[in-house]
């Protein structure tokens, strides 16, 4: 192999690996969380009051994801959180479309759940259990549509 062949092969490998970070248009088989998501209130449910609207924007940054102001790494380790009422979040990948999460305050779990992206990449579901700021247990399933 000559130097040009090696460089071309390396570039193609890098582009192939990076394609997964570009979003659902990059590979239909494995949609990513990257993009803007709007809460589908009629499809969602919660034991706590449901917001009338919500929008989340995710961006992939190297091996981490940024959600509207917070940067979290899916590596199973505590990461600082900007969410109110918690100081760290742990994201653990389950498969290409599923991530489990645990939020903590002073090292104690506040709420946890899973985030699942649909196979077609158009819907995201967040299923959460925990304790609300008033100290009462809650459960919710929030459904978001990609926009």
mmCIF file with all atom_site columns, C-alpha atoms in Angstrom, residues 37-39 51-56:
data_model
loop_
_atom_site.group_PDB
_atom_site.id
_atom_site.type_symbol
_atom_site.label_atom_id
_atom_site.label_alt_id
_atom_site.label_comp_id
_atom_site.label_asym_id
_atom_site.label_entity_id
_atom_site.label_seq_id
_atom_site.pdbx_PDB_ins_code
_atom_site.Cartn_x
_atom_site.Cartn_y
_atom_site.Cartn_z
_atom_site.occupancy
_atom_site.B_iso_or_equiv
_atom_site.pdbx_formal_charge
_atom_site.auth_seq_id
_atom_site.auth_comp_id
_atom_site.auth_asym_id
_atom_site.auth_atom_id
_atom_site.pdbx_PDB_model_num
ATOM 1 C CA . UNK A 1 37 ? -37.726 17.839 19.806 1.00 0.00 ? 37 UNK A CA 1
ATOM 2 C CA . UNK A 1 38 ? -41.173 19.229 20.728 1.00 0.00 ? 38 UNK A CA 1
ATOM 3 C CA . UNK A 1 39 ? -43.316 17.717 23.498 1.00 0.00 ? 39 UNK A CA 1
ATOM 4 C CA . UNK A 1 51 ? -46.056 21.224 31.050 1.00 0.00 ? 51 UNK A CA 1
ATOM 5 C CA . UNK A 1 52 ? -48.259 22.803 28.377 1.00 0.00 ? 52 UNK A CA 1
ATOM 6 C CA . UNK A 1 53 ? -45.291 22.837 26.016 1.00 0.00 ? 53 UNK A CA 1
ATOM 7 C CA . UNK A 1 54 ? -41.596 21.974 25.962 1.00 0.00 ? 54 UNK A CA 1
ATOM 8 C CA . UNK A 1 55 ? -38.823 21.992 23.391 1.00 0.00 ? 55 UNK A CA 1
ATOM 9 C CA . UNK A 1 56 ? -35.466 20.250 23.727 1.00 0.00 ? 56 UNK A CA 1
#
